[in-house]
Tab-separated table of C-alpha atoms in Angstrom:
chain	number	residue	atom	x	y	z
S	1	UNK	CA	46.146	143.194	132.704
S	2	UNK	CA	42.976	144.931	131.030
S	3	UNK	CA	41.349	146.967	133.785
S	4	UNK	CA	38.386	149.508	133.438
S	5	UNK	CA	38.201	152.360	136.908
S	6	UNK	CA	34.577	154.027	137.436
S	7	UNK	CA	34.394	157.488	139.337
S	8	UNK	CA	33.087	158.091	141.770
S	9	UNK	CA	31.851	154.709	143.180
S	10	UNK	CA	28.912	156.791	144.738
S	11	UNK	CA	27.165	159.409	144.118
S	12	UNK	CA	24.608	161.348	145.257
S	13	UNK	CA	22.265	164.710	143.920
S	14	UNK	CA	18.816	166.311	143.530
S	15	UNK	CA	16.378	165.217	141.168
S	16	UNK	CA	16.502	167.766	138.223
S	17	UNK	CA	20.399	168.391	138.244
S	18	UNK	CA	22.874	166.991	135.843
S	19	UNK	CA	25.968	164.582	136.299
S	20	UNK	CA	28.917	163.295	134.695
S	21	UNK	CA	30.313	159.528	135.591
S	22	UNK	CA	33.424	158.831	134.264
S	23	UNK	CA	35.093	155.524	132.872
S	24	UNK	CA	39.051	154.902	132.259
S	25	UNK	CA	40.557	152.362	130.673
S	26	UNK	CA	43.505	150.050	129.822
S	27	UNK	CA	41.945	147.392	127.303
S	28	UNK	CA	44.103	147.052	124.404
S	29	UNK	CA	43.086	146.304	121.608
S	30	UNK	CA	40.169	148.481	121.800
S	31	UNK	CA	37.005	146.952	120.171
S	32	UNK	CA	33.867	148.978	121.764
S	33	UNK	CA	33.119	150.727	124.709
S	34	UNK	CA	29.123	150.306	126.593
S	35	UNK	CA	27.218	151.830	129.344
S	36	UNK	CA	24.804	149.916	131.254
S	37	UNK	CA	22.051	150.590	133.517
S	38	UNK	CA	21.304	148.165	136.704
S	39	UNK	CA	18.555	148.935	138.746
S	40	UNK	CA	18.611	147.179	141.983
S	41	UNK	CA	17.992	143.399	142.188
S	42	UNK	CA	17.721	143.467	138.273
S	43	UNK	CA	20.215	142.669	135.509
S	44	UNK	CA	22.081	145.423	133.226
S	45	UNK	CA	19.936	146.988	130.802
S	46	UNK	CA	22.359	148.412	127.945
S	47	UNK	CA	22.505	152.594	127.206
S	48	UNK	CA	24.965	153.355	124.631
S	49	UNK	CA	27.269	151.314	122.787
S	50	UNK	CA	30.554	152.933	120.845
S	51	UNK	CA	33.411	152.130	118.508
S	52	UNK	CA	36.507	153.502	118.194
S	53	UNK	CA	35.400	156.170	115.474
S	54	UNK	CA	32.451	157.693	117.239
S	55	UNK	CA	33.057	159.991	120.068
S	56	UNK	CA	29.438	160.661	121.253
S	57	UNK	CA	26.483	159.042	121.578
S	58	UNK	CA	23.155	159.460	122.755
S	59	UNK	CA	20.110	158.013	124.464
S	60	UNK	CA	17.153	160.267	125.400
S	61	UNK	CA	18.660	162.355	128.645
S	62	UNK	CA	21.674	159.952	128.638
S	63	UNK	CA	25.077	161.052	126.782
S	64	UNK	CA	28.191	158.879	126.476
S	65	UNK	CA	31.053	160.397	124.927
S	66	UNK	CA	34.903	158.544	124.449
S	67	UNK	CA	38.630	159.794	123.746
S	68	UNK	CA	40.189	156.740	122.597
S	69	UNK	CA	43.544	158.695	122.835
S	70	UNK	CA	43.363	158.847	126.368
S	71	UNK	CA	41.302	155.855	127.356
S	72	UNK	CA	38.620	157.968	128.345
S	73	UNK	CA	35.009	157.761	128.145
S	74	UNK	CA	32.181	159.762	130.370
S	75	UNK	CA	28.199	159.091	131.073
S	76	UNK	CA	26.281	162.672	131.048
S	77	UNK	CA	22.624	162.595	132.164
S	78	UNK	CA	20.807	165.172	132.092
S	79	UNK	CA	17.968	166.982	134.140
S	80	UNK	CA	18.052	163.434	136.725
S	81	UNK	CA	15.180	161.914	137.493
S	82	UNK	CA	14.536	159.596	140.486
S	83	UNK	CA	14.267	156.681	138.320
S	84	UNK	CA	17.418	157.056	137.230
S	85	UNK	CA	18.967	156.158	140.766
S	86	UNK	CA	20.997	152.993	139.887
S	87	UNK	CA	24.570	151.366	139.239
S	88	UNK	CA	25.950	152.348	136.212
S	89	UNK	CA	28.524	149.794	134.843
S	90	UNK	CA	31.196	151.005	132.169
S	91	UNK	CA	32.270	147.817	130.307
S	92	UNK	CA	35.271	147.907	127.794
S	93	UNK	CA	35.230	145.110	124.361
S	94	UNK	CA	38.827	143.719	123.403
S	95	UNK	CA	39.506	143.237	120.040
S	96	UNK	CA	39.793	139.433	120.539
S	97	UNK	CA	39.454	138.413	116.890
S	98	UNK	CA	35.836	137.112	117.117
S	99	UNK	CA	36.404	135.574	120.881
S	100	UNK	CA	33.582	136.266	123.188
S	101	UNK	CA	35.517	136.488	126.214
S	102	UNK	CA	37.119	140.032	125.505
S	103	UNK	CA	34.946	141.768	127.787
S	104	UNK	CA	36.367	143.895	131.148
S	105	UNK	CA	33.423	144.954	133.081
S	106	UNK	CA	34.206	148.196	136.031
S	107	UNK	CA	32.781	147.895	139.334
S	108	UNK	CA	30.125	150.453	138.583
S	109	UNK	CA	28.923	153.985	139.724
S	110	UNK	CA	26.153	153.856	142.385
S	111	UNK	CA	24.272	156.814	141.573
S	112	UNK	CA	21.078	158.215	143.714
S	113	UNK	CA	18.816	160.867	142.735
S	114	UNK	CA	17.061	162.696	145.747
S	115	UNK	CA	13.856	164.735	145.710
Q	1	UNK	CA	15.193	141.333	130.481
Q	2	UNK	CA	12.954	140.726	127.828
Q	3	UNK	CA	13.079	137.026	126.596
Q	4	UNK	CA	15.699	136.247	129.232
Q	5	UNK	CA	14.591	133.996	131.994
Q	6	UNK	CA	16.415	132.542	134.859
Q	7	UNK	CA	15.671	129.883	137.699
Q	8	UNK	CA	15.365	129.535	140.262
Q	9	UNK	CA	15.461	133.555	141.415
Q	10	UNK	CA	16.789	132.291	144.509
Q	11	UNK	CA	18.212	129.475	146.189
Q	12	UNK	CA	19.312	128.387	149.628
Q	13	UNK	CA	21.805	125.279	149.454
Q	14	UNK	CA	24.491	123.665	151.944
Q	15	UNK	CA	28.208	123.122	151.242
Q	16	UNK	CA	28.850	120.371	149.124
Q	17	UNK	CA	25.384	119.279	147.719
Q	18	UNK	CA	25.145	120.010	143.737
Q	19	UNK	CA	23.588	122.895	142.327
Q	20	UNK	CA	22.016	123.678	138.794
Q	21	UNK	CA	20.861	126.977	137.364
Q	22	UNK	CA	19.036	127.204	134.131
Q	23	UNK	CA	19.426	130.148	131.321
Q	24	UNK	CA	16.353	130.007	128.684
Q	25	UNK	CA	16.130	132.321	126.356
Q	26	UNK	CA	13.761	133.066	123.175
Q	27	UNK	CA	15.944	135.705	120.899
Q	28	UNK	CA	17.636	133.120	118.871
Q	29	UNK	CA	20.993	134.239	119.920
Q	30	UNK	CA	24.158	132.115	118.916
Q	31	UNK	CA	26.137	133.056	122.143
Q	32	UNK	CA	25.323	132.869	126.039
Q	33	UNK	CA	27.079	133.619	129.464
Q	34	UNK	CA	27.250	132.839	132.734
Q	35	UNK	CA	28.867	135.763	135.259
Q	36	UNK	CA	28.860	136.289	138.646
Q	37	UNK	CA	28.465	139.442	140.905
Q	38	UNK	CA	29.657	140.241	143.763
Q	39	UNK	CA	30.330	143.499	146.121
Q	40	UNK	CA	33.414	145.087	145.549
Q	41	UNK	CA	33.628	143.611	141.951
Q	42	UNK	CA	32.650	143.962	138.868
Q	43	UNK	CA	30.800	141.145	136.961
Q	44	UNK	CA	33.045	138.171	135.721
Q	45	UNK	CA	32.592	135.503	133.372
Q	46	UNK	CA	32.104	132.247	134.556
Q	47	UNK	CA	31.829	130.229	131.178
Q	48	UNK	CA	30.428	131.289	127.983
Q	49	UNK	CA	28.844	129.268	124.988
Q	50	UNK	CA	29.173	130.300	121.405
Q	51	UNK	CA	26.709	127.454	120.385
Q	52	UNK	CA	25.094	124.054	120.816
Q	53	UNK	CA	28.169	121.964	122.752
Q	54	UNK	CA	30.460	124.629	122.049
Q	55	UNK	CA	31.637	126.049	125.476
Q	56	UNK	CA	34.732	127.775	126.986
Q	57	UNK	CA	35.767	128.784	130.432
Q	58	UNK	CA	35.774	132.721	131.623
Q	59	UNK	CA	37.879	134.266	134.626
Q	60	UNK	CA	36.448	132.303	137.418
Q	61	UNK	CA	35.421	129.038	136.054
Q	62	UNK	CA	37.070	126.545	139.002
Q	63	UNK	CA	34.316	125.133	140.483
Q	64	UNK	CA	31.649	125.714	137.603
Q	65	UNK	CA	30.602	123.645	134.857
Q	66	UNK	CA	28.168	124.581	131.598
Q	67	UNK	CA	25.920	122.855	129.468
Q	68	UNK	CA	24.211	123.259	126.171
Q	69	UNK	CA	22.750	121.051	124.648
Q	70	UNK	CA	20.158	123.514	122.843
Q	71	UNK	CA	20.550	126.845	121.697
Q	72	UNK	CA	17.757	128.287	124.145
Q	73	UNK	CA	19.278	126.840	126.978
Q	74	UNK	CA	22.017	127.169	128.964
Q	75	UNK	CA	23.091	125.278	132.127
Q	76	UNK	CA	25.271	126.525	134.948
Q	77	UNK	CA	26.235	123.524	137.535
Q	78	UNK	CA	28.026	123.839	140.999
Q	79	UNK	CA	28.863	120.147	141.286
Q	80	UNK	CA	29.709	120.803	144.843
Q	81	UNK	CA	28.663	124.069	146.385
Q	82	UNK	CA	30.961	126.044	148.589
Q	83	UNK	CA	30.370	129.102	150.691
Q	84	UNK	CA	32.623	131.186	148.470
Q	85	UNK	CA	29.603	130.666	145.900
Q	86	UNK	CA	26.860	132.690	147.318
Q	87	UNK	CA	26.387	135.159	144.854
Q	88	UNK	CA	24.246	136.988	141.867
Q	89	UNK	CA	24.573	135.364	139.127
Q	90	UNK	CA	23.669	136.680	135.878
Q	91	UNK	CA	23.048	135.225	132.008
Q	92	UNK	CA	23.343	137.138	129.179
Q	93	UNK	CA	23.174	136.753	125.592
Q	94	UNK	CA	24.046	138.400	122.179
Q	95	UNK	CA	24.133	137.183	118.674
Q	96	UNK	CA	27.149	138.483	117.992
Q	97	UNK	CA	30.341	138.304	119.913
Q	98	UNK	CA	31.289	142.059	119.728
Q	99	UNK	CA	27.405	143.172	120.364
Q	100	UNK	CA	25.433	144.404	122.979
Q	101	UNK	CA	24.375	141.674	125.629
Q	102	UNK	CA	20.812	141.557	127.244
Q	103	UNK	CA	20.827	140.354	130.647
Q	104	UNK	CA	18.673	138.044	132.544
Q	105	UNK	CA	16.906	139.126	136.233
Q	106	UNK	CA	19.272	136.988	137.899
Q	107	UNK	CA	19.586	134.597	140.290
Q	108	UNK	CA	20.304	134.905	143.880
Q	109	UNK	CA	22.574	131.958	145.072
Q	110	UNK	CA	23.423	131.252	149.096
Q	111	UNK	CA	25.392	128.613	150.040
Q	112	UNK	CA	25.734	127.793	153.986
């Protein structure tokens, strides 16, 4: 069965330091690999989105990188902000060939920023 | 959320009356979803739609039923609501099947 594990489920630091969440996976055949963004009581707002062939992408403070090899892909964000408190959901595409239902969603990083 | 609505935001029901949530959207997009959320799991798909009358069940569709009968909309019915129902539950859309989705706010469901 496809599964997708998030660490750490929580996670708390200061406003101004960095982090790293991390995403591993078993969905085979890999298709793409996304980060979302849910802010409480609102839907997922999408950060990066990657294929197999690109290992790192970015979006403003917010830097995904992936190792198909190992199933492995991690969120970096940089210099936190208190805004960025919020779940952050690691969600891995099967290659279903053009079936919409390939999608394995992980139960998400709760991450709060401090001042 | 942009061009992504959902109601109602919230709903109270009781077990076993019927219960319909709406998905209207204004991006054009050619495929829709219905997921749940709830603590301790990630979001699953309820049923999807891939276009007008074209539907198909997700992980958890026993107790759900879709409609679409235009391409902005899309129906989620609980034809008899159960307690094991209370929950987020979330549209989304893309216009392709392997793209990004864009999510709606969300609706809040409690069944007692």
């Amino acid at each position: 069965k496809n599964q997708v594990e998030q660490s750490p489920q929580s996670l708390i630091i200061l406003e101004g330091k960095n982090c790293t969440l991390q995403c591993n996976y078993t969905v085979s055949p890999f298709s793409n690999l996304r980060w979302y963004k849910q802010d409480t009581g609102r839907g997922p707002v999408s950060l990066t989105i990657m294929t197999f062939s690109e290992n790192t992408k970015s979006n403003g403070r917010y830097t995904a990188t992936l190792d198909a090899d190992t199933k492995q892909s991690s969120l970096h964000i940089t210099a936190s902000q208190l805004s960025d408190s919020a779940s952050y959901i690691c969600v891995v595409s099967e290659f279903s060939g053009g079936g919409a239902d390939g999608l394995t969603f992980g139960k998400g990083t709760h991450l709060i920023i401090q001042p | 959320d942009a061009g992504i609505t959902q109601s109602p935001r919230h709903k109270v029901t009781e077990t076993g009356t019927p219960v319909t949530l709406r998905c209207h959207q204004t991006e054009n997009h050619r495929y829709m979803y219905w997921y749940r959320q709830d603590p301790g799991h990630g979001l699953r798909l309820i049923h999807y739609s891939y276009g007008v009358k074209d539907t198909d069940k997700g992980e958890v569709s026993d107790g759900y039923s879709v409609s679409r009968s235009k391409t902005e909309d899309f129906l989620l019915t609980l034809e008899s609501a159960t307690s094991s129902q209370t929950s987020v539950y979330f549209c989304a859309t893309n216009e392709g099947a392997t793209d990004t989705q864009y999510f709606g706010p969300g609706t809040r469901l409690t069944v007692l």
